[in-house]
């Protein structure tokens, strides 16, 4: 009797185990079962950035986009946040601006990450190529770092790059004081490439709102005229063996009328 019971229990146990295995196999093949689906795992943001511009990516920040190919077009926009005084004695003026530059770097185009754009920490600026823009008539300048670096870096899926930075500049402004104090002064802001020629880099003003001024902006001794002259030009430099390098230049000119005329 005992043997029959043991045999019956053993057979029932084997039968139950076989049913459990079959149910498990069926469940694993069921496409609508949450446990049966394989969800692709996306890489972490850190892994993605390392793959895009890290040491193993092959990206070299020392080399411009389209190397040995067409020049890089850099679109520029300036937002004038505030003006300091226009100084007749030193013939300069002080201005606080947001400088925005946009260009395309095909090496930074991506499709593996779901977001259309990525806002990156300013420390990542050292990992990518940037235009070598400088202000040709600058007498003094400084960045802003309170409470953190006033810089923005945004990369888009198609490889477009937006680089925005806040600057305070002291710019030279040669003045004609023959009519002082009934004078009208015209000042320029000149942006150039320090080392690249027109074969490598081209600066251009942004089509919409290339130069913007903060609403209600005033000067203590002058009235700013609501007009500006935007220009594209080149400059010739002799850098050694090869002469007559054409460097890209952008300039914006504005005028101010002395309040003493009023």
Coordinates of C-alpha atoms in Angstrom, one line a residue:
X1 CA 0.0 0.0 0.0
X2 CA 2.8 2.3 0.9
X3 CA 4.6 1.6 -2.4
X4 CA 1.5 2.4 -4.3
X5 CA 1.1 5.7 -2.5
X6 CA 4.7 6.7 -3.1
X7 CA 4.4 5.7 -6.8
X8 CA 1.2 7.7 -7.1
X9 CA 2.7 10.7 -5.4
X10 CA 5.8 10.5 -7.6
X11 CA 3.7 10.3 -10.8
X12 CA 1.5 13.2 -9.7
X13 CA 4.5 15.3 -8.8
X14 CA 6.1 14.6 -12.2
X15 CA 2.8 15.4 -14.0
X16 CA 2.4 18.7 -12.0
X17 CA 6.1 19.6 -12.8
X18 CA 5.5 18.9 -16.5
X19 CA 2.4 21.1 -16.6
X20 CA 4.3 23.9 -14.8
X21 CA 7.1 23.7 -17.4
X22 CA 4.7 23.7 -20.3
X23 CA 2.8 26.7 -18.9
X24 CA 6.1 28.5 -18.4
X25 CA 7.1 27.9 -22.0
X26 CA 3.7 29.1 -23.3
X27 CA 4.0 32.3 -21.1
X28 CA 7.4 33.0 -22.5
X29 CA 6.1 32.8 -26.0
X30 CA 3.1 35.0 -25.4
X31 CA 3.8 38.3 -27.2
X32 CA 1.3 40.4 -25.1
X33 CA 2.8 39.3 -21.8
X34 CA 4.8 42.1 -20.1
X35 CA 7.3 39.5 -18.9
X36 CA 7.7 38.1 -22.3
X37 CA 8.6 41.3 -24.1
X38 CA 12.2 42.4 -24.5
X39 CA 12.4 46.2 -23.9
X40 CA 15.5 47.7 -25.4
X41 CA 17.7 49.4 -22.9
X42 CA 19.0 52.9 -23.9
X43 CA 22.4 53.9 -22.7
X44 CA 22.9 56.4 -19.9
X45 CA 23.5 60.0 -20.8
X46 CA 27.1 59.7 -19.7
X47 CA 27.7 56.7 -21.9
X48 CA 26.0 58.5 -24.8
X49 CA 28.1 61.6 -24.4
X50 CA 31.3 59.5 -24.2
X51 CA 30.3 57.8 -27.4
X52 CA 29.5 61.1 -29.1
X53 CA 32.5 63.2 -28.1
X54 CA 34.5 61.3 -25.6
X55 CA 38.0 59.8 -26.0
X56 CA 36.7 56.6 -27.7
X57 CA 34.4 58.6 -30.1
X58 CA 37.2 59.7 -32.5
X59 CA 36.0 63.3 -32.2
X60 CA 38.9 65.8 -32.3
X61 CA 38.1 69.3 -31.0
X62 CA 41.3 70.6 -32.6
X63 CA 39.9 70.0 -36.1
X64 CA 37.1 72.1 -37.5
X65 CA 34.0 70.6 -39.0
X66 CA 34.2 69.8 -42.7
X67 CA 38.0 69.7 -42.5
X68 CA 39.5 70.1 -46.0
X69 CA 35.9 70.8 -47.2
X70 CA 33.6 73.8 -47.4
X71 CA 34.0 76.5 -44.8
X72 CA 32.0 76.5 -41.6
X73 CA 29.1 79.0 -41.6
X74 CA 28.7 80.6 -38.1
X75 CA 25.6 82.6 -37.5
X76 CA 25.9 85.3 -34.9
X77 CA 23.4 87.2 -32.8
X78 CA 24.0 89.8 -30.1
X79 CA 21.6 90.9 -27.4
X80 CA 22.7 94.1 -25.7
X81 CA 21.7 93.8 -22.1
X82 CA 23.1 97.1 -20.7
X83 CA 25.3 100.0 -21.6
X84 CA 27.9 101.7 -19.5
X85 CA 28.8 105.3 -20.1
X86 CA 30.4 106.5 -23.3
X87 CA 33.6 108.1 -22.2
X88 CA 34.9 111.0 -24.3
X89 CA 38.2 111.2 -22.4
X90 CA 39.3 107.6 -23.1
X91 CA 37.2 107.3 -26.3
X92 CA 35.5 104.0 -25.4
X93 CA 32.3 102.6 -24.2
X94 CA 31.2 99.7 -22.0
X95 CA 28.6 97.2 -22.9
X96 CA 27.1 94.0 -21.4
X97 CA 26.0 91.5 -24.1
X98 CA 24.8 88.0 -24.8
X99 CA 26.8 86.6 -27.7
X100 CA 25.2 83.7 -29.5
X101 CA 26.9 81.6 -32.2
X102 CA 25.4 78.8 -34.1
X103 CA 27.0 76.4 -36.6
X104 CA 26.7 72.8 -37.8
X105 CA 29.2 70.0 -36.8
X106 CA 28.2 66.8 -38.6
X107 CA 30.3 64.8 -36.2
X108 CA 27.9 65.7 -33.4
X109 CA 24.7 64.5 -35.2
X110 CA 23.0 61.7 -33.4
X111 CA 20.0 59.4 -33.6
X112 CA 20.5 57.0 -30.7
X113 CA 19.1 59.4 -28.0
X114 CA 15.4 60.3 -27.9
X115 CA 15.7 64.0 -27.2
X116 CA 15.8 66.5 -30.1
X117 CA 18.4 68.6 -28.3
X118 CA 20.8 68.3 -25.4
X119 CA 21.6 71.1 -23.0
X120 CA 25.1 70.3 -21.8
X121 CA 27.2 71.6 -18.9
X122 CA 29.6 74.4 -19.9
X123 CA 32.6 72.2 -19.0
X124 CA 31.8 70.2 -22.2
X125 CA 32.8 73.3 -24.3
X126 CA 36.4 72.0 -24.0
X127 CA 35.4 68.8 -25.7
X128 CA 34.1 70.3 -29.0
X129 CA 35.4 72.6 -31.7
X130 CA 34.4 76.3 -31.3
X131 CA 34.8 79.3 -33.6
X132 CA 37.8 81.5 -32.7
X133 CA 35.8 84.8 -32.6
X134 CA 37.2 87.9 -30.9
X135 CA 36.3 91.6 -30.7
X136 CA 38.9 93.5 -32.8
X137 CA 38.2 96.9 -31.1
X138 CA 38.2 95.4 -27.5
X139 CA 40.2 97.2 -24.8
X140 CA 39.1 95.0 -22.0
X141 CA 36.6 92.2 -21.3
X142 CA 35.6 89.6 -18.8
X143 CA 33.3 86.6 -18.5
X144 CA 30.6 86.3 -15.8
X145 CA 30.8 83.4 -13.4
X146 CA 28.2 84.2 -10.7
X147 CA 26.8 82.0 -9.5
X148 CA 28.1 79.7 -12.2
X149 CA 29.7 80.2 -15.7
X150 CA 27.2 82.3 -17.7
X151 CA 27.5 80.0 -20.7
X152 CA 25.1 77.8 -22.6
X153 CA 25.9 74.8 -24.9
X154 CA 23.1 73.1 -26.8
X155 CA 23.5 70.3 -29.4
X156 CA 20.7 69.3 -31.8
X157 CA 20.1 66.0 -33.5
X158 CA 21.2 67.2 -36.9
X159 CA 24.6 68.4 -35.5
X160 CA 23.6 72.0 -35.0
X161 CA 25.4 73.7 -32.1
X162 CA 24.2 76.7 -30.1
X163 CA 26.8 78.5 -28.0
X164 CA 25.7 81.4 -25.9
X165 CA 27.9 83.4 -23.6
X166 CA 27.5 86.6 -21.4
X167 CA 30.3 89.2 -21.7
X168 CA 31.1 92.6 -20.5
X169 CA 33.3 94.5 -23.0
X170 CA 35.1 97.8 -23.1
X171 CA 35.3 98.8 -26.8
X172 CA 37.2 101.6 -28.4
X173 CA 35.2 104.3 -30.1
X174 CA 37.2 107.0 -31.9
X175 CA 35.1 110.2 -31.5
X176 CA 34.8 113.4 -33.3
X177 CA 34.6 116.1 -30.6
X178 CA 34.7 119.2 -32.8
X179 CA 31.0 119.8 -32.1
X180 CA 31.3 119.0 -28.4
X181 CA 29.0 119.3 -26.4
X182 CA 26.5 119.3 -29.3
X183 CA 28.0 116.1 -30.7
X184 CA 26.7 112.8 -32.2
X185 CA 29.0 109.8 -31.7
X186 CA 29.0 106.7 -33.8
X187 CA 30.5 103.6 -32.3
X188 CA 31.3 100.2 -33.8
X189 CA 31.5 96.6 -32.5
X190 CA 33.8 94.5 -34.7
X191 CA 33.8 90.7 -34.6
X192 CA 36.6 88.7 -36.3
X193 CA 38.1 85.3 -36.6
X194 CA 41.5 85.3 -35.0
X195 CA 43.2 82.6 -37.1
X196 CA 40.8 81.1 -39.7
X197 CA 40.5 82.5 -43.2
X198 CA 37.5 82.6 -45.4
X199 CA 38.5 79.2 -46.7
X200 CA 37.7 77.7 -43.3
X201 CA 35.2 79.9 -41.6
X202 CA 32.5 82.4 -42.5
X203 CA 30.7 84.6 -40.0
X204 CA 27.2 85.8 -40.9
X205 CA 24.5 87.7 -39.0
X206 CA 21.5 85.8 -38.0
X207 CA 18.6 86.5 -40.4
X208 CA 16.0 87.3 -37.7
X209 CA 17.0 89.8 -35.0
X210 CA 20.8 89.9 -35.5
X211 CA 21.2 92.7 -33.0
X212 CA 18.7 93.2 -30.2
X213 CA 18.6 95.8 -27.4
X214 CA 17.0 95.3 -24.0
X215 CA 13.7 97.2 -23.7
X216 CA 14.0 100.6 -21.9
X217 CA 17.8 100.7 -22.2
X218 CA 19.1 104.3 -21.6
X219 CA 22.4 106.2 -21.1
X220 CA 22.9 109.0 -18.6
X221 CA 24.4 111.5 -21.1
X222 CA 23.4 110.2 -24.5
X223 CA 20.3 109.1 -26.3
X224 CA 20.7 105.9 -28.3
X225 CA 19.4 106.1 -31.8
X226 CA 17.1 103.2 -32.8
X227 CA 19.1 102.2 -35.8
X228 CA 22.2 100.1 -36.6
X229 CA 24.3 99.3 -39.6
X230 CA 25.3 95.7 -40.0
X231 CA 28.1 94.8 -42.4
X232 CA 30.1 91.8 -43.7
X233 CA 33.7 92.4 -44.7
X234 CA 37.2 90.8 -44.8
X235 CA 40.6 91.9 -43.6
X236 CA 44.0 91.2 -45.1
X237 CA 46.7 89.9 -42.8
X238 CA 50.3 89.0 -43.5
X239 CA 51.1 85.9 -41.3
X240 CA 54.5 85.0 -42.6
X241 CA 55.3 83.0 -45.8
X242 CA 51.8 83.2 -47.2
X243 CA 50.4 86.7 -47.6
X244 CA 47.0 88.3 -48.0
X245 CA 44.9 86.1 -45.8
X246 CA 41.2 87.0 -46.0
X247 CA 39.7 86.9 -42.5
X248 CA 35.9 87.1 -42.0
X249 CA 34.6 90.1 -40.1
X250 CA 31.2 91.2 -38.8
X251 CA 30.5 94.7 -37.6
X252 CA 27.6 96.6 -36.1
X253 CA 27.5 100.4 -35.9
X254 CA 25.3 102.4 -33.7
X255 CA 24.9 106.2 -32.9
X256 CA 24.2 108.2 -29.8
X257 CA 23.2 111.8 -29.5
X258 CA 24.3 114.0 -26.6
X259 CA 21.5 115.0 -24.3
X260 CA 23.1 118.4 -24.0
X261 CA 21.5 119.2 -27.4
X262 CA 18.0 118.9 -25.9

